[in-house]
């Protein structure tokens, strides 16, 4: 959570930082602030609200001169969102100023110690404690800022990505990381600091990603010095060339990132299987699987750990792995798994699924699994992310940046990677015939085109959205492969329109949820031809006889559901295990249009953030 940006170089820092904050707003958006060094002093402005509120306020409030500055966009953890708790935070002397992403867990005891030593605090944040701790060390030990940061961080328990500077040394910014991402863009006589590379992509393609427990002193016109926080060892920084481009992180004519990302799915899925699905050669090539084939074949079971939408993709994979490769699968909420003292053995394979690769619970779950000897395979979207690095092996989804908080293309590309894995393992284990295998590959190759066709329902879905936008509850039902899709459809609606929605296995309805059904209740039922069709049609009859409003997601040319449902949205036909890649499309569009009609902030829904780097 929280986005941090910094700049030191020869240009004006302000426009770089404000634009960078706008790009990082997906990480948190309850308050924002900037501190600039104008040649004499620090100019600081911060406010509760969005980066646009900060911009409006700041340009009337302070001069925006200066070639050194830091900025922050916040998702509150310690202290409610208000002006005072917003970052940056000054130290008591006013010499140091800091921005921070993460949580200092022992902040309370540190704060008490500092109060005993005469420090005072304006905010309720752990961050203000940290900057004063650094100041205290700097004075007492009579050391430079970099050393003071290092000593202070060795007293801290928790997670952080920080950037701090001293107005008396306005030629350097000190940064450090543990558990929260931090990238340094390396330009020509200039450096950029950010939670991800998006704030600096138009200025430089060269970046250093700090590893956990590393810090760096970024000096104007010099090289970056990276050290280990624990033992002061110098580290040779690896300068990576970024593949990201500007177009990928802009809206490209769409009203919202979410809509853009929904429409990017045909290409994203294609990118996911490019070079991996070789239908002519009847082959699937996934380096991470290939290199560890023995481990996969000897595994007793797969345990999937993930959160939110990624957990739903994990549930789909449970059906695929068991169905095709006959490997037992358990799908775990990472947040529960990590605290449950689970039974894990060296013969378990953990698949950690995460778009951001930074989700704290998922990261902790894989650390636990590794400590007990399990092999960890990461399915991440963000290249070089913490989970991708922590995993023993993995496969990227290659979906491109997903900026809308509601996950869309991450879900379909995760399912694509997991399907490729299941197919490869099924072939290796001989649980699928060569003709079936080939048929699956050919069918998977058609999915991008079929997603294009599914997207054509957009205008019709919008009319359905208009009819049901004022409903206060929604039920989503599906069976088999489409049960997780029902859960995902309900999550999409909840998170961006704030309408209560629940997903259920269609057959479970009679065990309770059926009591909810009356003429006010819209029920979205996934009823594709492949996948217990007749059973689902019976469930639809049950809803109909209780006067529920039925929105059916059906296969092209469907007859039976059409006769019963109030509305049907067609998707192209495919084999059963691939139906989630198509049925999820109208559900994404439905939640999108309802949220737009209700005038909700689609890309930045309240209380949420794109990557959840706190517990
Ligand atoms: O980055 P991750 O995939 O690990 O994120 C997991 C969840 O926080 C995420 O999927 C969340 O549920 C989305 N907002 C859902 O749209």
Coordinates of C-alpha atoms and ligand atoms in Angstrom, one line a residue:
X1 CA 0.0 0.0 0.0
X2 CA 1.0 3.6 -0.5
X3 CA 3.0 4.9 -3.4
X4 CA 6.3 6.7 -3.0
X5 CA 8.1 8.9 -5.6
X6 CA 11.3 10.9 -5.4
X7 CA 13.6 12.8 -7.8
X8 CA 17.1 14.3 -7.6
X9 CA 18.8 15.7 -10.7
X10 CA 18.8 18.6 -13.0
X11 CA 15.1 19.0 -13.9
X12 CA 12.2 20.5 -11.9
X13 CA 11.2 17.8 -9.4
X14 CA 7.6 18.9 -9.0
X15 CA 6.0 17.9 -12.3
X16 CA 7.8 14.5 -12.2
X17 CA 6.7 13.8 -8.7
X18 CA 3.0 14.9 -9.1
X19 CA 2.7 12.9 -12.3
X20 CA 4.4 10.0 -10.7
X21 CA 2.0 10.1 -7.8
X22 CA -1.0 10.1 -10.2
X23 CA 0.4 6.9 -11.7
X24 CA 0.9 5.3 -8.3
X25 CA -2.5 6.3 -7.0
X26 CA -3.7 2.7 -7.6
X27 CA -1.6 1.9 -4.5
X28 CA -3.6 4.1 -2.2
X29 CA -5.5 7.3 -2.5
X30 CA -6.8 8.6 0.8
X31 CA -4.2 11.4 1.1
X32 CA -1.2 12.7 -0.7
X33 CA 1.8 15.0 -0.1
X34 CA 5.0 16.4 -1.5
X35 CA 8.2 17.9 0.0
X36 CA 10.5 19.9 -2.3
X37 CA 13.9 21.4 -1.5
X38 CA 13.8 24.9 -3.1
X39 CA 17.5 25.7 -2.7
X40 CA 17.1 27.1 0.8
X41 CA 14.5 25.1 2.7
X42 CA 12.0 22.3 2.5
X43 CA 8.6 23.2 1.1
X44 CA 6.0 20.7 2.2
X45 CA 2.3 20.4 1.3
X46 CA 0.0 17.5 2.1
X47 CA -3.7 16.8 2.2
X48 CA -6.4 14.3 2.8
X49 CA -7.9 13.3 -0.6
X50 CA -6.6 12.5 -4.0
X51 CA -3.4 13.6 -5.8
X52 CA -5.7 16.0 -7.8
X53 CA -6.7 17.7 -4.5
X54 CA -3.1 18.0 -3.5
X55 CA -2.2 19.5 -6.9
X56 CA -4.9 22.1 -6.6
X57 CA -4.0 23.0 -3.1
X58 CA -0.2 22.9 -3.4
X59 CA 0.1 25.2 -6.4
X60 CA -1.6 28.0 -4.4
X61 CA 0.3 27.2 -1.2
X62 CA 4.0 26.7 -1.9
X63 CA 6.5 27.4 -4.6
X64 CA 7.1 24.4 -6.6
X65 CA 10.8 25.1 -7.5
X66 CA 13.5 22.7 -6.8
X67 CA 15.4 19.8 -8.3
X68 CA 15.0 17.5 -5.3
X69 CA 11.8 16.2 -3.8
X70 CA 9.8 13.3 -2.5
X71 CA 6.0 12.6 -2.7
X72 CA 3.6 10.1 -1.3
X73 CA 0.1 8.8 -1.9
X74 CA -1.4 7.0 1.1
X75 CA -3.5 4.1 2.0
X76 CA -4.0 4.6 5.8
X77 CA -2.8 2.0 8.3
X78 CA -1.8 3.9 11.4
X79 CA -3.9 6.9 11.9
X80 CA -7.1 7.9 10.0
X81 CA -6.7 9.7 6.6
X82 CA -6.4 13.4 7.4
X83 CA -4.0 16.2 6.6
X84 CA -1.7 15.6 9.6
X85 CA -1.3 11.9 9.1
X86 CA -0.5 12.3 5.4
X87 CA 3.1 12.0 4.4
X88 CA 5.8 13.4 4.1
X89 CA 6.6 13.8 7.8
X90 CA 9.2 16.1 9.3
X91 CA 11.5 15.2 12.2
X92 CA 11.2 17.4 15.3
X93 CA 14.1 19.7 14.2
X94 CA 12.5 20.1 10.7
X95 CA 15.8 19.0 9.1
X96 CA 14.7 15.6 7.9
X97 CA 11.7 14.7 5.9
X98 CA 10.5 11.2 5.1
X99 CA 8.0 9.2 3.1
X100 CA 7.2 5.6 3.9
X101 CA 5.2 2.6 2.6
X102 CA 4.7 -0.2 5.0
X103 CA 4.2 -0.7 8.7
X104 CA 6.6 -0.3 11.6
X105 CA 5.2 -2.9 14.1
X106 CA 7.2 -1.8 17.1
X107 CA 6.4 1.9 16.6
X108 CA 4.6 2.2 19.9
X109 CA 7.5 1.2 22.1
X110 CA 9.9 3.3 19.9
X111 CA 7.5 6.3 20.2
X112 CA 7.4 6.0 24.0
X113 CA 11.2 5.9 24.2
X114 CA 11.4 9.0 22.0
X115 CA 8.8 10.8 24.1
X116 CA 11.0 10.0 27.1
X117 CA 13.9 11.7 25.3
X118 CA 11.8 14.8 24.7
X119 CA 10.4 14.2 21.2
X120 CA 6.9 15.3 20.4
X121 CA 4.5 14.0 17.7
X122 CA 1.9 15.7 15.6
X123 CA 0.5 12.6 13.9
X124 CA -0.7 9.1 14.8
X125 CA 1.6 7.5 12.3
X126 CA 4.4 5.0 12.7
X127 CA 6.3 7.0 10.0
X128 CA 6.7 10.1 12.2
X129 CA 8.2 7.8 14.8
X130 CA 10.7 6.5 12.2
X131 CA 11.9 9.9 11.0
X132 CA 12.5 11.0 14.6
X133 CA 14.3 7.8 15.4
X134 CA 16.6 8.5 12.5
X135 CA 17.1 12.1 13.8
X136 CA 17.8 10.8 17.3
X137 CA 20.4 8.4 16.1
X138 CA 22.0 11.0 13.8
X139 CA 22.4 13.4 16.7
X140 CA 23.4 11.0 19.4
X141 CA 25.8 9.0 17.3
X142 CA 27.0 12.0 15.4
X143 CA 26.8 10.2 12.0
X144 CA 25.7 11.1 8.5
X145 CA 22.1 10.6 7.3
X146 CA 22.9 7.3 5.6
X147 CA 24.4 5.7 8.7
X148 CA 21.7 7.1 10.9
X149 CA 19.0 5.5 8.6
X150 CA 20.9 2.2 8.8
X151 CA 21.2 2.2 12.6
X152 CA 17.6 3.2 13.0
X153 CA 16.3 0.5 10.6
X154 CA 18.2 -2.1 12.6
X155 CA 16.0 -1.2 15.6
X156 CA 12.8 -1.5 13.6
X157 CA 10.4 -4.5 13.2
X158 CA 8.1 -4.4 10.3
X159 CA 8.0 -3.5 6.6
X160 CA 9.1 -0.5 4.8
X161 CA 10.1 1.3 1.6
X162 CA 11.3 4.7 2.6
X163 CA 12.9 7.8 1.1
X164 CA 14.4 10.5 3.4
X165 CA 16.4 13.6 2.9
X166 CA 18.1 16.2 5.1
X167 CA 17.7 19.9 4.2
X168 CA 21.3 20.4 5.3
X169 CA 22.6 17.9 2.7
X170 CA 20.4 18.6 -0.2
X171 CA 22.4 16.5 -2.6
X172 CA 21.2 13.1 -1.5
X173 CA 18.2 11.0 -0.8
X174 CA 18.5 7.9 1.3
X175 CA 16.2 5.0 0.4
X176 CA 15.7 1.5 2.0
X177 CA 13.5 -1.5 1.5
X178 CA 12.2 -4.4 3.5
X179 CA 9.0 -6.1 2.4
X180 CA 7.7 -3.1 0.3
X181 CA 8.9 -2.5 -3.3
X182 CA 11.4 0.2 -4.2
X183 CA 12.8 1.0 -7.7
X184 CA 15.5 3.5 -8.5
X185 CA 15.4 4.9 -12.1
X186 CA 18.9 5.6 -13.3
X187 CA 19.0 8.5 -15.7
X188 CA 21.7 10.8 -17.1
X189 CA 22.9 12.7 -14.0
X190 CA 19.5 12.2 -12.4
X191 CA 17.7 9.6 -10.3
X192 CA 14.1 8.7 -9.8
X193 CA 12.7 6.8 -6.9
X194 CA 9.4 5.0 -6.9
X195 CA 7.3 2.1 -5.7
X196 CA 7.3 0.8 -9.3
X197 CA 8.8 2.0 -12.6
X198 CA 5.7 3.8 -13.9
X199 CA 6.6 7.3 -12.6
X200 CA 9.9 7.4 -14.5
X201 CA 9.3 5.2 -17.6
X202 CA 9.4 8.2 -20.0
X203 CA 12.7 9.4 -18.6
X204 CA 14.8 6.2 -18.3
X205 CA 14.5 2.5 -19.0
X206 CA 17.3 1.6 -16.6
X207 CA 16.3 0.7 -13.1
X208 CA 17.7 -0.9 -9.9
X209 CA 15.2 -2.8 -7.8
X210 CA 16.4 -2.9 -4.3
X211 CA 16.2 -6.2 -2.6
X212 CA 14.8 -6.7 0.9
X213 CA 17.2 -5.4 3.6
X214 CA 19.0 -3.2 1.2
X215 CA 19.4 0.6 1.3
X216 CA 20.9 3.1 -1.1
X217 CA 22.3 6.5 -1.0
X218 CA 21.3 8.3 -4.2
X219 CA 23.6 11.3 -4.8
X220 CA 23.1 14.0 -7.4
X221 CA 25.4 13.4 -10.3
X222 CA 27.1 10.3 -8.7
X223 CA 26.5 6.6 -8.9
X224 CA 24.1 4.8 -6.5
X225 CA 25.7 3.1 -3.5
X226 CA 23.7 0.1 -2.3
X227 CA 24.4 -1.6 1.0
X228 CA 23.0 -4.3 3.2
X229 CA 21.1 -2.8 6.1
X230 CA 22.2 -5.5 8.5
X231 CA 25.9 -5.6 8.0
X232 CA 26.9 -2.6 5.9
X233 CA 28.2 -4.8 3.1
X234 CA 28.4 -3.0 -0.3
X235 CA 26.2 -4.6 -3.0
X236 CA 26.9 -4.3 -6.7
X237 CA 23.6 -3.0 -8.0
X238 CA 22.1 -4.8 -11.0
X239 CA 20.8 -2.3 -13.5
X240 CA 17.8 -3.8 -15.3
X241 CA 16.5 -2.7 -18.7
X242 CA 12.7 -2.2 -18.4
X243 CA 10.3 -3.5 -21.1
X244 CA 7.5 -1.3 -19.9
X245 CA 6.3 1.5 -22.2
X246 CA 4.2 4.6 -21.6
X247 CA 1.2 3.5 -23.6
X248 CA 0.7 0.5 -21.4
X249 CA 0.2 2.7 -18.3
X250 CA -2.1 5.3 -19.9
X251 CA -5.9 5.0 -20.5
X252 CA -5.6 5.0 -24.3
X253 CA -8.9 6.6 -24.9
X254 CA -11.0 4.5 -22.5
X255 CA -12.9 6.2 -19.7
X256 CA -11.4 4.0 -17.1
X257 CA -8.4 1.7 -16.7
X258 CA -10.8 -1.1 -15.8
X259 CA -12.6 -0.9 -19.1
X260 CA -9.3 -0.7 -21.0
X261 CA -8.0 -3.8 -19.1
X262 CA -11.2 -5.7 -19.8
X263 CA -10.8 -4.9 -23.5
X264 CA -7.1 -5.9 -23.4
X265 CA -7.9 -9.5 -22.5
X266 CA -7.7 -11.0 -26.0
X267 CA -4.2 -9.6 -26.4
X268 CA -3.2 -10.3 -22.8
X269 CA -4.2 -14.0 -23.1
X270 CA -2.4 -14.3 -26.4
X271 CA 0.7 -12.7 -24.8
X272 CA 0.4 -15.2 -21.9
X273 CA 0.7 -18.2 -24.2
X274 CA 3.0 -16.7 -26.8
X275 CA 6.0 -19.0 -27.2
X276 CA 4.6 -21.4 -24.6
X277 CA 1.7 -23.0 -26.5
X278 CA 3.0 -24.6 -29.6
X279 CA 0.1 -26.3 -31.2
X280 CA 1.9 -27.3 -34.4
X281 CA 4.4 -29.2 -32.4
X282 CA 1.7 -30.3 -29.9
X283 CA 3.8 -29.0 -27.1
X284 CA 3.6 -26.7 -24.1
X285 CA 6.8 -25.1 -22.9
X286 CA 7.0 -23.5 -19.6
X287 CA 10.6 -23.2 -18.4
X288 CA 9.7 -23.1 -14.7
X289 CA 7.8 -26.4 -15.1
X290 CA 10.2 -28.0 -17.4
X291 CA 13.2 -27.3 -15.2
X292 CA 11.4 -28.8 -12.2
X293 CA 9.5 -31.6 -13.8
X294 CA 10.8 -34.2 -11.4
X295 CA 9.5 -32.3 -8.5
X296 CA 6.1 -31.8 -10.1
X297 CA 5.8 -35.5 -11.0
X298 CA 6.8 -36.7 -7.5
X299 CA 4.5 -34.2 -5.7
X300 CA 1.8 -35.6 -3.4
X301 CA -0.4 -32.6 -3.9
X302 CA -0.5 -28.9 -5.0
X303 CA -1.4 -26.3 -2.5
X304 CA -2.5 -23.0 -4.0
X305 CA -2.1 -19.9 -1.9
X306 CA -3.6 -16.6 -3.0
X307 CA -6.0 -13.8 -2.1
X308 CA -9.0 -12.2 -3.7
X309 CA -9.3 -12.6 -7.4
X310 CA -6.1 -14.6 -7.6
X311 CA -7.7 -17.0 -5.1
X312 CA -10.6 -17.4 -7.5
X313 CA -8.2 -18.2 -10.3
X314 CA -6.6 -20.7 -7.9
X315 CA -10.0 -22.3 -7.4
X316 CA -10.5 -22.7 -11.2
X317 CA -7.1 -24.3 -11.3
X318 CA -8.2 -26.9 -8.7
X319 CA -10.7 -28.2 -11.2
X320 CA -8.2 -28.1 -14.1
X321 CA -5.3 -29.8 -12.3
X322 CA -7.5 -32.5 -10.8
X323 CA -9.5 -33.1 -13.9
X324 CA -6.6 -33.1 -16.4
X325 CA -3.5 -34.0 -14.5
X326 CA -5.1 -36.0 -11.6
X327 CA -3.0 -34.1 -9.0
X328 CA -4.8 -33.4 -5.7
X329 CA -5.2 -29.7 -5.1
X330 CA -6.0 -27.6 -2.1
X331 CA -6.8 -23.9 -2.5
X332 CA -6.0 -21.8 0.5
X333 CA -6.6 -18.2 1.5
X334 CA -3.0 -17.1 2.1
X335 CA -4.1 -15.1 5.2
X336 CA -5.5 -18.2 6.8
X337 CA -2.8 -20.6 5.7
X338 CA 0.0 -18.6 7.1
X339 CA -1.4 -18.6 10.6
X340 CA -2.9 -22.1 10.7
X341 CA 0.2 -24.2 11.3
X342 CA -0.7 -26.2 8.2
X343 CA 0.7 -29.6 7.4
X344 CA 3.3 -29.0 4.7
X345 CA 5.9 -31.5 3.5
X346 CA 8.8 -31.6 1.1
X347 CA 6.5 -33.4 -1.4
X348 CA 4.1 -30.5 -1.6
X349 CA 4.2 -28.0 -4.3
X350 CA 2.9 -24.6 -3.4
X351 CA 1.6 -22.4 -6.3
X352 CA 1.4 -18.8 -5.2
X353 CA -0.8 -16.7 -7.4
X354 CA -0.6 -12.9 -7.3
X355 CA -1.0 -10.2 -9.9
X356 CA 1.1 -7.7 -8.0
X357 CA 3.5 -10.2 -6.5
X358 CA 3.5 -8.0 -3.4
X359 CA 0.5 -9.2 -1.4
X360 CA 1.8 -9.5 2.1
X361 CA -0.3 -12.5 3.1
X362 CA 0.7 -14.5 0.0
X363 CA 4.4 -13.6 0.5
X364 CA 4.2 -14.7 4.2
X365 CA 2.5 -18.0 3.2
X366 CA 5.2 -18.9 0.8
X367 CA 7.9 -18.0 3.2
X368 CA 6.3 -20.4 5.7
X369 CA 6.0 -23.1 3.1
X370 CA 9.6 -22.7 2.1
X371 CA 10.7 -22.9 5.6
X372 CA 9.0 -26.3 5.8
X373 CA 10.8 -27.6 2.7
X374 CA 8.0 -27.2 0.1
X375 CA 8.8 -26.2 -3.4
X376 CA 7.2 -22.8 -4.3
X377 CA 6.1 -21.9 -7.8
X378 CA 5.0 -18.3 -8.4
X379 CA 2.4 -17.2 -10.9
X380 CA 2.8 -13.4 -10.9
X381 CA 2.2 -10.6 -13.3
X382 CA 4.6 -8.0 -12.1
X383 CA 8.1 -8.9 -13.2
X384 CA 10.7 -8.8 -10.4
X385 CA 8.1 -8.5 -7.7
X386 CA 8.7 -9.9 -4.2
X387 CA 6.7 -13.1 -4.7
X388 CA 8.3 -13.7 -8.1
X389 CA 11.7 -13.4 -6.4
X390 CA 10.9 -15.4 -3.4
X391 CA 9.5 -18.4 -5.3
X392 CA 11.8 -21.2 -6.3
X393 CA 10.5 -21.1 -9.9
X394 CA 7.5 -19.6 -11.7
X395 CA 5.8 -18.4 -14.8
X396 CA 4.8 -14.8 -15.4
X397 CA 1.3 -14.0 -16.8
X398 CA 2.6 -11.3 -19.1
X399 CA -0.7 -9.4 -18.9
X400 CA 0.9 -6.0 -18.9
X401 CA 0.3 -3.4 -16.2
X402 CA -3.1 -3.8 -14.4
X403 CA -3.9 -0.4 -12.9
X404 CA -7.7 -0.6 -12.1
X405 CA -8.1 -1.9 -8.6
X406 CA -10.6 -4.4 -9.8
X407 CA -8.6 -7.3 -11.3
X408 CA -9.8 -8.3 -14.7
X409 CA -7.0 -9.3 -17.2
X410 CA -5.0 -10.7 -14.3
X411 CA -7.7 -13.3 -13.6
X412 CA -8.0 -14.5 -17.2
X413 CA -4.2 -14.6 -17.7
X414 CA -3.7 -16.4 -14.4
X415 CA -6.2 -19.1 -15.6
X416 CA -4.3 -19.3 -18.9
X417 CA -1.0 -20.0 -17.2
X418 CA -2.5 -22.5 -14.8
X419 CA -4.2 -24.3 -17.7
X420 CA -0.9 -24.5 -19.6
X421 CA 0.7 -26.0 -16.5
X422 CA -2.0 -28.5 -16.0
X423 CA -1.9 -29.5 -19.7
X424 CA 1.9 -29.9 -19.6
X425 CA 1.8 -32.0 -16.4
X426 CA -1.1 -34.1 -17.7
X427 CA 0.9 -34.9 -20.8
X428 CA 4.0 -35.8 -18.7
X429 CA 1.9 -38.0 -16.4
X430 CA 0.0 -39.6 -19.3
X431 CA -3.4 -38.7 -17.8
X432 CA -4.5 -37.2 -21.1
X433 CA -4.3 -38.8 -24.5
X434 CA -2.3 -37.1 -27.2
X435 CA -5.4 -36.3 -29.2
X436 CA -7.1 -34.8 -26.2
X437 CA -4.0 -32.8 -25.4
X438 CA -3.8 -31.5 -29.0
X439 CA -7.5 -30.6 -29.0
X440 CA -7.1 -28.6 -25.8
X441 CA -4.2 -26.7 -27.3
X442 CA -6.1 -25.9 -30.4
X443 CA -9.1 -24.8 -28.4
X444 CA -6.9 -22.6 -26.1
X445 CA -5.5 -20.9 -29.1
X446 CA -9.0 -19.8 -30.2
X447 CA -9.7 -18.2 -26.9
X448 CA -8.5 -14.7 -27.7
X449 CA -10.8 -14.5 -30.7
X450 CA -13.7 -15.9 -28.6
X451 CA -13.0 -13.3 -25.9
X452 CA -13.3 -10.7 -28.7
X453 CA -16.7 -12.1 -29.5
X454 CA -17.8 -12.2 -25.8
X455 CA -16.8 -8.5 -25.6
X456 CA -19.4 -7.7 -28.3
X457 CA -22.1 -8.2 -25.6
X458 CA -20.9 -4.9 -24.0
X459 CA -23.8 -2.7 -25.2
X460 CA -26.4 -5.3 -24.3
X461 CA -24.8 -5.8 -20.9
X462 CA -25.0 -2.1 -20.4
X463 CA -28.8 -2.2 -20.9
X464 CA -29.1 -5.0 -18.3
X465 CA -26.9 -2.9 -15.9
X466 CA -29.4 0.0 -16.3
X467 CA -32.3 -2.3 -15.3
X468 CA -30.6 -3.7 -12.2
X469 CA -28.4 -0.8 -11.0
X470 CA -30.6 0.0 -8.1
X471 CA -30.8 -3.5 -6.7
X472 CA -29.4 -3.8 -3.2
X473 CA -28.4 -7.5 -3.5
X474 CA -27.2 -9.8 -6.2
X475 CA -26.7 -13.6 -6.3
X476 CA -24.3 -15.2 -8.6
X477 CA -24.5 -19.0 -9.3
X478 CA -22.3 -21.4 -11.2
X479 CA -21.3 -25.0 -11.1
X480 CA -18.0 -26.8 -11.6
X481 CA -15.5 -24.7 -13.5
X482 CA -17.9 -21.8 -13.3
X483 CA -18.5 -21.8 -9.5
X484 CA -15.3 -19.7 -9.0
X485 CA -16.5 -17.4 -11.8
X486 CA -19.7 -16.8 -9.8
X487 CA -17.5 -15.9 -6.8
X488 CA -15.4 -13.6 -9.0
X489 CA -18.5 -11.9 -10.5
X490 CA -19.9 -11.2 -7.1
X491 CA -16.5 -9.8 -5.9
X492 CA -16.3 -7.5 -9.0
X493 CA -19.8 -6.1 -8.3
X494 CA -19.1 -5.6 -4.5
X495 CA -15.8 -3.9 -4.8
X496 CA -16.6 -1.3 -7.4
X497 CA -20.4 -0.6 -7.0
X498 CA -20.7 -1.4 -3.2
X499 CA -23.8 -3.5 -3.9
X500 CA -24.0 -6.6 -1.7
X501 CA -23.4 -9.7 -3.8
X502 CA -22.8 -13.4 -3.1
X503 CA -21.4 -16.2 -5.2
X504 CA -22.6 -19.7 -4.6
X505 CA -22.3 -23.1 -6.2
X506 CA -25.7 -23.3 -8.0
X507 CA -26.7 -26.6 -6.2
X508 CA -26.0 -25.1 -2.8
X509 CA -28.8 -22.6 -3.3
X510 CA -31.3 -25.0 -1.9
X511 CA -29.4 -25.3 1.4
X512 CA -30.0 -21.7 2.4
X513 CA -29.6 -18.9 -0.1
X514 CA -32.9 -19.8 -1.9
X515 CA -34.6 -18.1 1.1
X516 CA -33.3 -14.8 -0.2
X517 CA -35.0 -15.1 -3.6
X518 CA -38.0 -12.9 -4.3
X519 CA -39.0 -10.5 -7.2
X520 CA -36.3 -8.0 -6.0
X521 CA -33.4 -10.4 -6.4
X522 CA -31.3 -10.4 -9.6
X523 CA -29.7 -13.8 -9.9
X524 CA -26.8 -14.1 -12.4
X525 CA -26.6 -17.8 -13.4
X526 CA -23.7 -19.2 -15.5
X527 CA -25.3 -21.9 -17.6
X528 CA -23.0 -22.9 -20.4
X529 CA -23.7 -26.0 -22.4
X530 CA -20.6 -27.8 -21.2
X531 CA -20.8 -28.2 -17.5
X532 CA -23.9 -29.7 -15.7
X533 CA -26.2 -27.8 -18.0
X534 CA -29.4 -29.7 -17.2
X535 CA -28.7 -29.4 -13.5
X536 CA -28.2 -25.7 -13.8
X537 CA -31.4 -25.4 -15.8
X538 CA -33.2 -27.0 -12.9
X539 CA -31.7 -24.5 -10.5
X540 CA -33.0 -21.7 -12.8
X541 CA -36.5 -23.2 -12.7
X542 CA -36.3 -23.1 -8.9
X543 CA -35.4 -19.4 -9.0
X544 CA -38.1 -18.7 -11.6
X545 CA -40.8 -20.2 -9.4
X546 CA -39.8 -17.9 -6.6
X547 CA -40.0 -14.9 -8.9
X548 CA -36.3 -14.1 -8.9
X549 CA -34.9 -12.1 -11.9
X550 CA -32.6 -14.3 -14.0
X551 CA -29.7 -13.1 -16.0
X552 CA -28.3 -16.2 -17.7
X553 CA -24.8 -16.4 -19.1
X554 CA -25.2 -19.0 -21.8
X555 CA -23.5 -20.6 -24.8
X556 CA -24.3 -19.2 -28.3
X557 CA -27.5 -20.7 -29.6
X558 CA -28.9 -21.7 -26.3
X559 CA -32.6 -22.5 -26.2
X560 CA -33.7 -23.8 -22.8
X561 CA -32.3 -21.0 -20.6
X562 CA -33.6 -18.4 -23.0
X563 CA -37.1 -19.6 -22.4
X564 CA -36.8 -19.2 -18.6
X565 CA -34.5 -16.3 -18.0
X566 CA -35.3 -12.6 -18.1
X567 CA -32.1 -11.9 -20.0
X568 CA -29.5 -14.0 -21.6
X569 CA -25.9 -13.0 -22.5
X570 CA -24.3 -15.3 -25.0
X571 CA -20.7 -16.4 -25.1
X572 CA -19.0 -18.6 -27.7
X573 CA -18.8 -22.3 -27.2
X574 CA -15.6 -23.9 -26.0
X575 CA -14.5 -26.9 -24.0
X576 CA -15.6 -27.0 -20.4
X577 CA -12.3 -26.2 -18.7
X578 CA -11.9 -23.0 -20.8
X579 CA -15.4 -21.7 -20.2
X580 CA -14.3 -19.4 -17.3
X581 CA -12.2 -17.4 -19.7
X582 CA -15.4 -16.5 -21.6
X583 CA -18.1 -16.4 -18.9
X584 CA -16.2 -14.0 -16.8
X585 CA -16.2 -11.3 -19.5
X586 CA -19.9 -10.3 -19.2
X587 CA -19.7 -10.4 -15.4
X588 CA -16.8 -7.9 -15.6
X589 CA -18.8 -5.7 -17.9
X590 CA -21.9 -5.9 -15.8
X591 CA -20.1 -4.7 -12.7
X592 CA -18.3 -2.0 -14.6
X593 CA -21.5 -0.5 -16.1
X594 CA -23.4 -0.6 -12.8
X595 CA -20.5 1.2 -11.0
X596 CA -20.3 3.8 -13.7
X597 CA -24.1 4.3 -13.6
X598 CA -24.0 4.7 -9.9
X599 CA -21.3 7.3 -10.3
X600 CA -18.7 5.3 -8.3
X601 CA -15.0 5.7 -8.7
X602 CA -14.4 2.6 -10.8
X603 CA -10.6 2.5 -10.8
X604 CA -10.2 3.6 -7.2
X605 CA -13.0 2.1 -5.2
X606 CA -13.3 3.3 -1.6
X607 CA -11.2 1.6 1.1
X608 CA -9.3 -0.5 -1.4
X609 CA -5.8 -0.4 -2.9
X610 CA -4.3 -2.3 -5.8
X611 CA -1.6 -4.1 -3.9
X612 CA -2.2 -5.1 -0.3
X613 CA 1.2 -5.1 1.3
X614 CA -0.2 -5.1 4.8
X615 CA -1.7 -7.9 6.8
Ligands
LIG1 O1 -1.9 -8.8 -6.4 P1 -2.7 -9.9 -5.9 O2 -3.2 -10.7 -7.0 O3 -2.0 -10.8 -4.9 O4 -4.0 -9.3 -5.2 C1 -4.9 -10.1 -4.5 C2 -6.1 -9.4 -4.2 O5 -5.8 -8.3 -3.3 C3 -6.8 -8.8 -5.4 O6 -7.1 -9.8 -6.3 C4 -8.2 -8.1 -5.0 O7 -9.1 -9.0 -4.5 C5 -8.7 -7.4 -6.3 N1 -9.1 -6.0 -5.9 C6 -9.9 -8.0 -6.8 O8 -10.4 -7.3 -7.9

